[in-house]
XYZ file of N, CA and C in Angstrom:
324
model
N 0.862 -1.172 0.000
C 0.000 0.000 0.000
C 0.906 1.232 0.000
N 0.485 2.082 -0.975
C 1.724 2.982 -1.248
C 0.916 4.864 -0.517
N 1.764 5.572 -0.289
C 1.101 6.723 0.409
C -0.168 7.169 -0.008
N 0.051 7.112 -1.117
C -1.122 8.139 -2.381
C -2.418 6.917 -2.658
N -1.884 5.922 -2.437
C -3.081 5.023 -2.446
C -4.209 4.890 -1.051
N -3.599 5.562 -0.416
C -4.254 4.905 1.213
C -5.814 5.369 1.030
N -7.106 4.593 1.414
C -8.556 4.733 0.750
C -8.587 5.708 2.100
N -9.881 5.944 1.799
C -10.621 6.896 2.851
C -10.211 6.321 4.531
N -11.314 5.017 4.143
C -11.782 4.051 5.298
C -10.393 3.601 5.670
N -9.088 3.366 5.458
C -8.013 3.357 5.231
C -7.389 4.199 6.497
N -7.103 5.249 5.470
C -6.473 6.951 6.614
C -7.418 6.904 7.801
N -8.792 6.938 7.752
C -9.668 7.007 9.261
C -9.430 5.711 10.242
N -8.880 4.683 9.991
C -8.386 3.538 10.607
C -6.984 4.088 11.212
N -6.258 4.462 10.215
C -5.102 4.479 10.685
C -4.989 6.074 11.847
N -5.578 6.762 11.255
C -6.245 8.447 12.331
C -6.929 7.237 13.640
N -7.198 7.108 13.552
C -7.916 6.591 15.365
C -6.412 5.730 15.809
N -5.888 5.097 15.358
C -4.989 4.046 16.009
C -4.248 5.259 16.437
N -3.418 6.368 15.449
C -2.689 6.875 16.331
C -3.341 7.999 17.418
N -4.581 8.292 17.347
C -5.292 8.824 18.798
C -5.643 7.818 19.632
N -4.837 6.838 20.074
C -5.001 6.099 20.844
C -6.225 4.976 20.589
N -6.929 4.976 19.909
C -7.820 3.731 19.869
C -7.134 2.562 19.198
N -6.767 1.586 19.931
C -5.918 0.807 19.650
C -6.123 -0.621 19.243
N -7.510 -1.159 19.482
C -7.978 -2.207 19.041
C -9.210 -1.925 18.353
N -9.549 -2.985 17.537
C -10.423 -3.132 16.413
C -11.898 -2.865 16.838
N -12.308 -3.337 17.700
C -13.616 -2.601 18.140
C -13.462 -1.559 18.764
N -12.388 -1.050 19.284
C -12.209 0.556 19.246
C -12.410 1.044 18.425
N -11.834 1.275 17.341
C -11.882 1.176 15.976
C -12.925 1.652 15.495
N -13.899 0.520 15.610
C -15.151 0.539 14.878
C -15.876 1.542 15.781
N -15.674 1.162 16.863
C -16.417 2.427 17.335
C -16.535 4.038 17.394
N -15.348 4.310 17.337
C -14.865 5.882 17.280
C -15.162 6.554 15.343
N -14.844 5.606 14.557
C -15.018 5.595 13.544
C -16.533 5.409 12.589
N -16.763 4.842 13.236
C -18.154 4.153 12.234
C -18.096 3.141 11.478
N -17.172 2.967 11.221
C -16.902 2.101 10.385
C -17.611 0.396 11.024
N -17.962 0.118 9.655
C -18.406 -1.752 10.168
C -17.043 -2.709 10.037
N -17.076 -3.776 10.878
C -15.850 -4.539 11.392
C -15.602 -5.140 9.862
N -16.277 -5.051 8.651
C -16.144 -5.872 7.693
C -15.156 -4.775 7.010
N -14.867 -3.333 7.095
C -14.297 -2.652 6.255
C -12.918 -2.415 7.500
N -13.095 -2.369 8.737
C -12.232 -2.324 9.529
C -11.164 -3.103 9.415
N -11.221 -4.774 10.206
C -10.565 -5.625 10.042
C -9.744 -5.697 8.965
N -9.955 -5.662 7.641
C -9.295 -5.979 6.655
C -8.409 -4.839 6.442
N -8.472 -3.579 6.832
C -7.704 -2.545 6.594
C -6.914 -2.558 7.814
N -7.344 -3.170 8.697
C -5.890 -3.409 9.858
C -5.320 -4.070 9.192
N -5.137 -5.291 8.708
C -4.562 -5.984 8.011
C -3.566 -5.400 7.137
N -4.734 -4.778 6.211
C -3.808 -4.309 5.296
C -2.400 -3.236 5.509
N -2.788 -2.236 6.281
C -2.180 -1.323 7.122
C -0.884 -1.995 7.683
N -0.753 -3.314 8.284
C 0.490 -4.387 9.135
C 0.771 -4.498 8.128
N 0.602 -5.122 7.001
C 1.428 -5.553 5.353
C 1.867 -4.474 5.080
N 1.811 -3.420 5.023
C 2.324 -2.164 4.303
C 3.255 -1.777 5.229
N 3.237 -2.439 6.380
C 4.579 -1.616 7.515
C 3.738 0.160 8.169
N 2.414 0.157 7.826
C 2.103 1.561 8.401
C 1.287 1.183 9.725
N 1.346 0.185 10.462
C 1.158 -0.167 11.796
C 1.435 -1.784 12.474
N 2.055 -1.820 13.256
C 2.513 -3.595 14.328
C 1.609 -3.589 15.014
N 1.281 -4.696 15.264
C 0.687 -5.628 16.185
C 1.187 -6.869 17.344
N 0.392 -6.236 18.550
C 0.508 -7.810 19.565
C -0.480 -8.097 20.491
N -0.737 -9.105 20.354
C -1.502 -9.586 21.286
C -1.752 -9.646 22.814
N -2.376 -9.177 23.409
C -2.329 -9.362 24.548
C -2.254 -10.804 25.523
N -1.721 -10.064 26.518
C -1.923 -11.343 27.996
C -3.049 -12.370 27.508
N -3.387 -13.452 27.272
C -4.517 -14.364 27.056
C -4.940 -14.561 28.556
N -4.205 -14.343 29.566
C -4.808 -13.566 31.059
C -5.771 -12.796 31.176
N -5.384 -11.691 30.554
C -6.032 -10.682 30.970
C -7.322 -10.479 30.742
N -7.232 -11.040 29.161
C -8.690 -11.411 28.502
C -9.715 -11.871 29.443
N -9.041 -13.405 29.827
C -9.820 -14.320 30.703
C -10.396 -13.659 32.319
N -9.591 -12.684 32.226
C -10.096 -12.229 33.719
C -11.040 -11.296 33.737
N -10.839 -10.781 32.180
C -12.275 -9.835 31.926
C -12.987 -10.572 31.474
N -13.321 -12.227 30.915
C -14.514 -12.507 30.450
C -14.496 -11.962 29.092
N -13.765 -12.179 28.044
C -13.669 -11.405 26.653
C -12.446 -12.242 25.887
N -12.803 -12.043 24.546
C -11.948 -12.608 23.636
C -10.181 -11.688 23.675
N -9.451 -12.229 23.792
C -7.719 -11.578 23.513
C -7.973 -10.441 22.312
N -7.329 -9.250 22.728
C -7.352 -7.902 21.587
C -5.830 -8.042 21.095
N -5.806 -7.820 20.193
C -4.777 -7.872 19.173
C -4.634 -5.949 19.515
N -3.735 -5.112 19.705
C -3.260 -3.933 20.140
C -2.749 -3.633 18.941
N -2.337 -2.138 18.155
C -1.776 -1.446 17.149
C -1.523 -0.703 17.638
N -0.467 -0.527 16.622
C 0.358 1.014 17.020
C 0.660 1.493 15.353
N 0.905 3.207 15.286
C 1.533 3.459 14.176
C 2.798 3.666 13.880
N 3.419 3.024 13.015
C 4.990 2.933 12.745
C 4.990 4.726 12.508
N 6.520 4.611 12.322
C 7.298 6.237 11.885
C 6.409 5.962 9.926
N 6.328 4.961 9.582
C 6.005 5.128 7.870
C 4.650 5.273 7.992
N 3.666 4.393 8.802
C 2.521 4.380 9.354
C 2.240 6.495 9.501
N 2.969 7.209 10.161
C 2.788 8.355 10.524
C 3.028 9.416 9.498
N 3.797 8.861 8.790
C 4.019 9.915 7.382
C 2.719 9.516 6.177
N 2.374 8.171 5.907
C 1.771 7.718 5.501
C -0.319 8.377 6.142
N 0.141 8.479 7.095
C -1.122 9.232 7.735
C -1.326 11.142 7.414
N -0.175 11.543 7.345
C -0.206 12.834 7.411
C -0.548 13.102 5.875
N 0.308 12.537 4.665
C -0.304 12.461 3.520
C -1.505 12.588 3.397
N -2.655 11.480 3.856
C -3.826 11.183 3.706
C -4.852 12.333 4.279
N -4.198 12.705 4.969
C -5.000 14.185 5.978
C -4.920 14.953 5.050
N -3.890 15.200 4.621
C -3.739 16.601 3.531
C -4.740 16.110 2.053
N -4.632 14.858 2.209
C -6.036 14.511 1.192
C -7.160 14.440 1.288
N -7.504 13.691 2.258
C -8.507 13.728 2.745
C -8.898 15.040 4.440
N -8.899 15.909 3.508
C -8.986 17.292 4.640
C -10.211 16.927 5.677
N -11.492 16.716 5.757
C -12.039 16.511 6.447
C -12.216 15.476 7.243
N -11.396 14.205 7.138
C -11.339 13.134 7.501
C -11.083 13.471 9.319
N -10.420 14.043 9.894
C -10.500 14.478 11.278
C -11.306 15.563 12.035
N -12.244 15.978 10.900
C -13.631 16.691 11.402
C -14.637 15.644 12.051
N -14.757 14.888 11.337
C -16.070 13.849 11.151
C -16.372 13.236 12.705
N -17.495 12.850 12.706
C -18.184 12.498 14.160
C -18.376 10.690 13.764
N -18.023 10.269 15.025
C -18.205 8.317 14.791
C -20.328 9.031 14.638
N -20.453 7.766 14.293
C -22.047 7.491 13.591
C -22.487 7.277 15.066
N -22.139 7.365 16.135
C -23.083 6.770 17.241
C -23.066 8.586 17.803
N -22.296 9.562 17.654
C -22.309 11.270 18.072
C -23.140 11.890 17.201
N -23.295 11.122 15.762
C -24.124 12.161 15.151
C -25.387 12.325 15.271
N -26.076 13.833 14.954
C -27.488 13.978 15.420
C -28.072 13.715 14.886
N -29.056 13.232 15.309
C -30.088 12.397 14.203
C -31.107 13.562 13.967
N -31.561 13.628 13.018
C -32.245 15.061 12.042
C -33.953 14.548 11.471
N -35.065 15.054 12.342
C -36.519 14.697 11.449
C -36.550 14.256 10.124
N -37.320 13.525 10.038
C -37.417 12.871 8.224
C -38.096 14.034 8.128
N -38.349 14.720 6.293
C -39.384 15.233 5.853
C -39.997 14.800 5.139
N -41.176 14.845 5.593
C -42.729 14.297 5.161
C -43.207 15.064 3.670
C-alpha cells in the first residue's frame, strides 16, 4: 500500500490508532466504520509496515470474560503515511463516529 493510495476508510483507521484507539472494536467504534471494512484494513495497514501488532496477555482477557485484543500502534512510515492522507482527505478528522451524530426529522 503505497502513500497516495491509502482509501478513505483506510487513513480514518489508521487516524484513530494513532489517537489512541488501539484495538479493532475501538476502531469501529470511534469511527463508524463496520468490522467488515475495519478488520481488513488493519490488516492491510500491518502488510504495508504503516502499523505492528501484539496480542495481549490471554490472562487478561480471561479475567475480563472477553476474547484476547490484538493492540496497534503506528509505525514512523505508518505516521508519514497518515499525514499524507489528511492533507487529502482534509475533512477526515472533522467527522463524528455514527453513534455522536445527530439524528435530524425525516421530511414528510
Amino acid at each position: 500500500m503505497r502513500e497516495h493510495s491509502l482509501s478513505y476508510a483506510a487513513a480514518a483507521v489508521l487516524e484513530a490508532i494513532a489517537k489512541g484507539h488501539q484495538y479493532g472494536f475501538d476502531v469501529i467504534g470511534v469511527t463508524g466504520l463496520a468490522s467488515g471494512t475495519v478488520y481488513p484494513a488493519l490488516r492491510r495497514l500491518e502488510d504495508a509496515g504503516y502499523v505492528q501488532s501484539r496480542w495481549e496477555d490471554h490472562r487478561v482477557a480471561q479475567r475480563e470474560v472477553r476474547p484476547a485484543r490484538k493492540y496497534y500502534e503506528v509505525t514512523e512510515s505508518g505516521e508519514a503515511a497518515l499525514t499524507a492522507a489528511l492533507l487529502r482527505y482534509r475533512p477526515i478528522g472533522r467527522r463524528r463516529p455514527a453513534s455522536a451524530r445527530i439524528p435530524r426529522p425525516s421530511r414528510a
